[in-house]
């Protein structure tokens, strides 16, 4: 009986050597067909393209997306670092600008004091900085950083801006308290510079909310005093040296007695903004002294 044919009821089997022979012929035929024809390459290529091409496109898109995100993260980190550096530069420039503004403001004040010092060169003076003030919007009472150790005494006159600020009312070793001419308790003997008529300048914090203080007891029977006239400290003042500018007359009224006049004065000093002052280091001499 043939080794391939089995009896009825037996399983069909193929010996290994025949199976190997058949597979060898099949592989040889497929190799021949593959190298000499496109019978199998076209379907295989089509199938490969159908499966592999979308996969390659997906991988390419994923790689491109990851590359883009990576570049964006690098740019974001760079921008964040640059932003922090710019913030630091802005802070530094802001502080520098503030310092320059302060320096310019101080320079302006010092120039005013220099001009004021030159204007009243007949008096010896010393500069001082304000270190404290009483409550309120105005410098009606304040403390400076010079005292008896620097030769300061009570009743020494204090100037700033364009004229008279006030006088020292208390003094310590390294500080002195100043009461300004706008204080409610201040009374200053003044004089109209153009006519030499005397008057009394009275401090009034309520009036100074409008930038003025008051004067009274002006005798001007000839009506020579007009608005805009300069008011200076008078020769008869017992506390103030003569000739220091107090301010300018802004209004004049005839009193009810028809003998004297009163009105308002715009001070020569800005009592809302004071930092440095000049102290005249000599006292007004009275006949008793």
Tab-separated table of C-alpha atoms in Angstrom:
chain	number	residue	atom	x	y	z
A	1	UNK	CA	0.000	0.000	0.000
A	2	UNK	CA	1.166	3.558	-0.792
A	3	UNK	CA	2.676	5.386	2.164
A	4	UNK	CA	0.370	8.311	1.392
A	5	UNK	CA	-2.915	6.381	1.017
A	6	UNK	CA	-4.379	5.069	4.259
A	7	UNK	CA	-7.135	2.612	4.836
A	8	UNK	CA	-10.689	3.710	5.236
A	9	UNK	CA	-11.278	5.134	8.675
A	10	UNK	CA	-7.650	6.128	9.173
A	11	UNK	CA	-6.516	9.798	9.315
A	12	UNK	CA	-4.873	11.237	6.248
A	13	UNK	CA	-1.232	12.060	6.886
A	14	UNK	CA	1.581	13.265	4.703
A	15	UNK	CA	5.096	12.199	5.426
A	16	UNK	CA	7.483	14.963	6.416
A	17	UNK	CA	9.845	14.538	3.474
A	18	UNK	CA	7.009	15.090	0.997
A	19	UNK	CA	5.762	18.086	2.934
A	20	UNK	CA	9.251	19.581	2.934
A	21	UNK	CA	9.567	18.933	-0.795
A	22	UNK	CA	6.232	20.596	-1.523
A	23	UNK	CA	7.095	23.655	0.639
A	24	UNK	CA	10.483	23.929	-1.071
A	25	UNK	CA	8.828	23.944	-4.492
A	26	UNK	CA	6.287	26.513	-3.272
A	27	UNK	CA	8.944	28.836	-1.844
A	28	UNK	CA	11.067	28.489	-4.983
A	29	UNK	CA	8.074	29.353	-7.130
A	30	UNK	CA	7.192	32.364	-4.981
A	31	UNK	CA	10.785	33.594	-5.132
A	32	UNK	CA	10.771	33.226	-8.894
A	33	UNK	CA	7.461	35.031	-9.209
A	34	UNK	CA	8.555	37.830	-6.830
A	35	UNK	CA	11.793	38.573	-8.660
A	36	UNK	CA	10.467	38.244	-12.172
A	37	UNK	CA	6.889	39.536	-11.942
A	38	UNK	CA	4.822	42.023	-9.891
A	39	UNK	CA	2.085	39.483	-9.280
A	40	UNK	CA	2.528	39.544	-5.523
A	41	UNK	CA	4.435	42.825	-4.950
A	42	UNK	CA	1.572	45.096	-5.965
A	43	UNK	CA	-1.006	43.571	-3.544
A	44	UNK	CA	1.573	43.364	-0.785
A	45	UNK	CA	2.672	46.966	-1.390
A	46	UNK	CA	-0.958	48.093	-1.466
A	47	UNK	CA	-1.708	46.261	1.740
A	48	UNK	CA	1.456	47.632	3.347
A	49	UNK	CA	0.658	51.140	2.189
A	50	UNK	CA	-2.886	50.865	3.516
A	51	UNK	CA	-1.647	49.817	6.949
A	52	UNK	CA	1.788	51.400	7.301
A	53	UNK	CA	1.233	54.818	5.659
A	54	UNK	CA	-1.434	56.015	8.169
A	55	UNK	CA	0.733	54.673	10.963
A	56	UNK	CA	3.739	56.617	9.638
A	57	UNK	CA	1.627	59.755	9.236
A	58	UNK	CA	0.364	59.396	12.793
A	59	UNK	CA	3.871	58.889	14.138
A	60	UNK	CA	5.101	61.866	12.081
A	61	UNK	CA	2.284	64.121	13.346
A	62	UNK	CA	2.866	62.981	16.927
A	63	UNK	CA	6.577	63.671	16.572
A	64	UNK	CA	5.905	67.078	15.040
A	65	UNK	CA	3.426	67.935	17.833
A	66	UNK	CA	5.893	66.848	20.514
A	67	UNK	CA	8.672	68.834	18.824
A	68	UNK	CA	6.439	71.931	18.633
A	69	UNK	CA	5.402	71.570	22.282
A	70	UNK	CA	9.033	71.131	23.289
A	71	UNK	CA	10.030	74.301	21.419
A	72	UNK	CA	7.100	76.160	22.984
A	73	UNK	CA	8.137	75.027	26.468
A	74	UNK	CA	11.685	76.228	25.797
A	75	UNK	CA	10.310	79.565	24.558
A	76	UNK	CA	7.976	79.835	27.559
A	77	UNK	CA	10.854	79.196	29.968
A	78	UNK	CA	12.939	81.764	28.100
A	79	UNK	CA	10.095	84.300	28.160
A	80	UNK	CA	9.448	83.708	31.872
A	81	UNK	CA	13.132	84.246	32.621
A	82	UNK	CA	13.183	87.342	30.420
A	83	UNK	CA	9.995	88.590	32.111
A	84	UNK	CA	11.566	88.214	35.553
A	85	UNK	CA	14.659	90.075	34.363
A	86	UNK	CA	12.491	92.851	32.901
A	87	UNK	CA	10.502	93.089	36.137
A	88	UNK	CA	13.745	93.445	38.055
A	89	UNK	CA	14.896	96.138	35.617
A	90	UNK	CA	11.547	97.952	35.931
A	91	UNK	CA	11.778	97.853	39.738
A	92	UNK	CA	15.345	99.137	39.586
A	93	UNK	CA	14.430	101.897	37.142
A	94	UNK	CA	11.394	102.825	39.259
A	95	UNK	CA	13.574	103.162	42.350
A	96	UNK	CA	16.153	105.108	40.368
A	97	UNK	CA	13.421	107.414	39.055
A	98	UNK	CA	12.133	107.979	42.587
A	99	UNK	CA	15.667	108.751	43.777
A	100	UNK	CA	16.183	111.173	40.889
A	101	UNK	CA	12.873	112.909	41.650
A	102	UNK	CA	13.841	113.181	45.313
A	103	UNK	CA	17.281	114.484	44.370
A	104	UNK	CA	15.720	117.041	42.024
A	105	UNK	CA	13.228	118.117	44.694
A	106	UNK	CA	16.018	118.437	47.264
A	107	UNK	CA	18.188	120.288	44.751
A	108	UNK	CA	15.327	122.724	44.099
A	109	UNK	CA	14.902	123.286	47.839
A	110	UNK	CA	18.626	123.764	48.332
A	111	UNK	CA	18.754	126.255	45.473
A	112	UNK	CA	15.904	128.205	47.077
A	113	UNK	CA	17.736	128.181	50.399
A	114	UNK	CA	20.933	129.264	48.662
A	115	UNK	CA	19.122	132.156	46.988
A	116	UNK	CA	17.449	133.015	50.295
A	117	UNK	CA	20.806	132.930	52.061
A	118	UNK	CA	22.274	135.278	49.442
A	119	UNK	CA	19.270	137.595	49.716
A	120	UNK	CA	19.740	137.983	53.495
A	121	UNK	CA	23.516	137.849	53.533
A	122	UNK	CA	23.691	140.322	56.402
A	123	UNK	CA	22.607	137.527	58.778
A	124	UNK	CA	24.594	134.443	59.791
A	125	UNK	CA	22.565	131.301	59.184
A	126	UNK	CA	22.686	127.536	59.630
A	127	UNK	CA	20.759	124.926	57.661
A	128	UNK	CA	18.563	122.308	59.327
A	129	UNK	CA	16.234	119.506	58.281
A	130	UNK	CA	12.706	119.008	59.603
A	131	UNK	CA	12.439	115.678	61.452
A	132	UNK	CA	8.944	115.868	63.003
A	133	UNK	CA	5.755	117.950	62.911
A	134	UNK	CA	2.525	118.340	64.799
A	135	UNK	CA	-0.609	116.717	63.411
A	136	UNK	CA	-2.410	118.416	60.554
A	137	UNK	CA	-1.776	119.233	56.937
A	138	UNK	CA	0.407	122.269	57.545
A	139	UNK	CA	3.819	122.815	59.095
A	140	UNK	CA	2.482	125.130	61.791
A	141	UNK	CA	4.679	123.534	64.469
A	142	UNK	CA	7.624	121.245	63.784
A	143	UNK	CA	11.005	119.994	65.031
A	144	UNK	CA	14.365	120.407	63.300
A	145	UNK	CA	17.542	118.341	63.698
A	146	UNK	CA	19.749	121.100	65.130
A	147	UNK	CA	19.783	122.380	68.707
A	148	UNK	CA	21.863	124.038	71.404
A	149	UNK	CA	24.913	121.959	70.437
A	150	UNK	CA	24.828	123.865	67.138
A	151	UNK	CA	24.376	127.219	68.879
A	152	UNK	CA	20.596	127.518	68.416
A	153	UNK	CA	18.508	129.431	70.967
A	154	UNK	CA	14.880	130.229	71.649
A	155	UNK	CA	13.453	133.076	69.505
A	156	UNK	CA	15.959	132.621	66.689
A	157	UNK	CA	14.226	133.313	63.368
A	158	UNK	CA	13.625	130.516	60.842
A	159	UNK	CA	13.346	130.987	57.077
A	160	UNK	CA	12.625	128.842	54.013
A	161	UNK	CA	11.370	129.217	50.455
A	162	UNK	CA	11.165	132.955	49.893
A	163	UNK	CA	10.834	134.309	53.392
A	164	UNK	CA	9.875	133.938	57.042
A	165	UNK	CA	8.741	130.613	58.490
A	166	UNK	CA	8.617	131.389	62.206
A	167	UNK	CA	10.811	131.253	65.296
A	168	UNK	CA	12.275	128.699	67.687
A	169	UNK	CA	10.136	128.263	70.818
A	170	UNK	CA	11.959	125.336	72.469
A	171	UNK	CA	15.431	123.872	72.139
A	172	UNK	CA	17.344	120.731	73.118
A	173	UNK	CA	20.915	119.547	72.553
A	174	UNK	CA	20.280	118.249	69.027
A	175	UNK	CA	16.766	119.470	68.251
A	176	UNK	CA	14.670	122.610	68.284
A	177	UNK	CA	10.929	123.233	68.015
A	178	UNK	CA	9.673	125.908	65.630
A	179	UNK	CA	6.326	127.712	65.714
A	180	UNK	CA	5.441	129.085	62.295
A	181	UNK	CA	3.656	132.348	61.517
A	182	UNK	CA	0.492	130.476	60.430
A	183	UNK	CA	-0.008	128.931	63.892
A	184	UNK	CA	-3.091	130.131	65.763
A	185	UNK	CA	-0.863	131.392	68.601
A	186	UNK	CA	1.462	133.368	66.346
A	187	UNK	CA	1.525	137.174	66.258
A	188	UNK	CA	4.124	138.956	64.153
A	189	UNK	CA	4.835	142.663	63.898
A	190	UNK	CA	4.956	143.464	60.199
A	191	UNK	CA	5.467	146.432	57.931
A	192	UNK	CA	4.263	147.354	54.448
A	193	UNK	CA	7.512	147.618	52.527
A	194	UNK	CA	6.317	150.328	50.121
A	195	UNK	CA	4.925	152.680	52.782
A	196	UNK	CA	6.627	151.598	56.055
A	197	UNK	CA	3.193	151.356	57.710
A	198	UNK	CA	3.079	148.890	60.579
A	199	UNK	CA	0.541	146.128	61.138
A	200	UNK	CA	0.090	142.879	63.060
A	201	UNK	CA	0.165	139.548	61.218
A	202	UNK	CA	-1.952	136.896	62.914
A	203	UNK	CA	-1.701	133.160	62.345
A	204	UNK	CA	-4.920	131.318	61.491
A	205	UNK	CA	-4.907	127.642	60.488
A	206	UNK	CA	-8.515	127.786	59.367
A	207	UNK	CA	-7.775	130.668	57.019
A	208	UNK	CA	-4.659	128.919	55.744
A	209	UNK	CA	-6.859	126.214	54.258
A	210	UNK	CA	-7.367	128.895	51.564
A	211	UNK	CA	-3.636	129.707	51.523
A	212	UNK	CA	-3.862	132.983	53.468
A	213	UNK	CA	-3.435	134.435	56.960
A	214	UNK	CA	-4.778	137.686	58.368
A	215	UNK	CA	-3.418	141.081	59.315
A	216	UNK	CA	-4.919	143.861	61.396
A	217	UNK	CA	-4.268	147.300	62.934
A	218	UNK	CA	-2.962	148.805	59.715
A	219	UNK	CA	-3.129	152.611	59.781
A	220	UNK	CA	-3.338	153.817	56.181
A	221	UNK	CA	-5.220	157.089	56.169
A	222	UNK	CA	-3.712	158.057	52.806
A	223	UNK	CA	-4.899	154.818	51.166
A	224	UNK	CA	-1.463	154.125	49.798
A	225	UNK	CA	-1.427	150.418	50.643
A	226	UNK	CA	-2.772	148.235	47.828
A	227	UNK	CA	-3.178	144.563	47.088
A	228	UNK	CA	0.101	142.913	46.151
A	229	UNK	CA	2.239	145.033	48.473
A	230	UNK	CA	5.033	143.179	50.241
A	231	UNK	CA	4.823	142.661	54.000
A	232	UNK	CA	8.112	142.261	55.886
A	233	UNK	CA	9.034	142.012	59.558
A	234	UNK	CA	9.150	145.444	61.120
A	235	UNK	CA	11.866	147.240	63.025
A	236	UNK	CA	9.717	147.341	66.178
A	237	UNK	CA	9.210	143.575	66.391
A	238	UNK	CA	10.499	142.172	69.683
A	239	UNK	CA	11.080	138.643	68.301
A	240	UNK	CA	11.872	139.010	64.606
A	241	UNK	CA	14.788	140.631	62.856
A	242	UNK	CA	13.737	143.420	60.464
A	243	UNK	CA	13.195	143.162	56.735
A	244	UNK	CA	12.357	139.443	56.369
A	245	UNK	CA	9.617	138.865	53.802
A	246	UNK	CA	6.349	137.595	55.303
A	247	UNK	CA	4.077	137.669	52.241
A	248	UNK	CA	1.860	139.760	49.994
A	249	UNK	CA	-1.407	141.552	50.710
A	250	UNK	CA	-4.258	139.766	48.945
A	251	UNK	CA	-7.193	141.823	50.274
A	252	UNK	CA	-7.779	144.975	52.361
A	253	UNK	CA	-10.833	146.016	54.352
A	254	UNK	CA	-11.601	149.155	56.357
A	255	UNK	CA	-12.439	148.318	59.956
A	256	UNK	CA	-15.690	149.445	61.581
A	257	UNK	CA	-13.832	152.184	63.496
A	258	UNK	CA	-12.833	153.794	60.169
A	259	UNK	CA	-9.353	154.278	61.613
A	260	UNK	CA	-7.583	151.011	60.876
A	261	UNK	CA	-7.601	148.399	58.172
A	262	UNK	CA	-7.383	144.622	58.166
A	263	UNK	CA	-7.232	141.968	55.520
A	264	UNK	CA	-5.493	138.860	54.244
A	265	UNK	CA	-1.893	138.035	53.378
A	266	UNK	CA	-0.600	135.273	51.108
A	267	UNK	CA	2.547	133.963	52.858
A	268	UNK	CA	5.807	133.829	50.912
A	269	UNK	CA	6.433	130.285	52.207
A	270	UNK	CA	4.561	127.131	51.221
A	271	UNK	CA	3.701	125.690	54.631
A	272	UNK	CA	2.379	122.492	53.100
A	273	UNK	CA	5.766	121.428	51.705
A	274	UNK	CA	8.749	122.036	53.962
A	275	UNK	CA	11.866	119.886	54.364
A	276	UNK	CA	14.874	122.120	54.992
A	277	UNK	CA	15.037	125.503	56.680
A	278	UNK	CA	17.586	128.215	57.487
A	279	UNK	CA	17.973	129.388	61.070
A	280	UNK	CA	19.374	132.872	61.606
A	281	UNK	CA	21.922	132.415	64.384
A	282	UNK	CA	21.424	135.807	66.019
A	283	UNK	CA	18.666	137.203	68.170
A	284	UNK	CA	16.718	140.431	67.909
A	285	UNK	CA	18.214	142.865	70.362
A	286	UNK	CA	15.740	144.858	72.477
A	287	UNK	CA	16.492	148.103	74.369
A	288	UNK	CA	16.478	146.266	77.710
A	289	UNK	CA	19.126	143.848	76.476
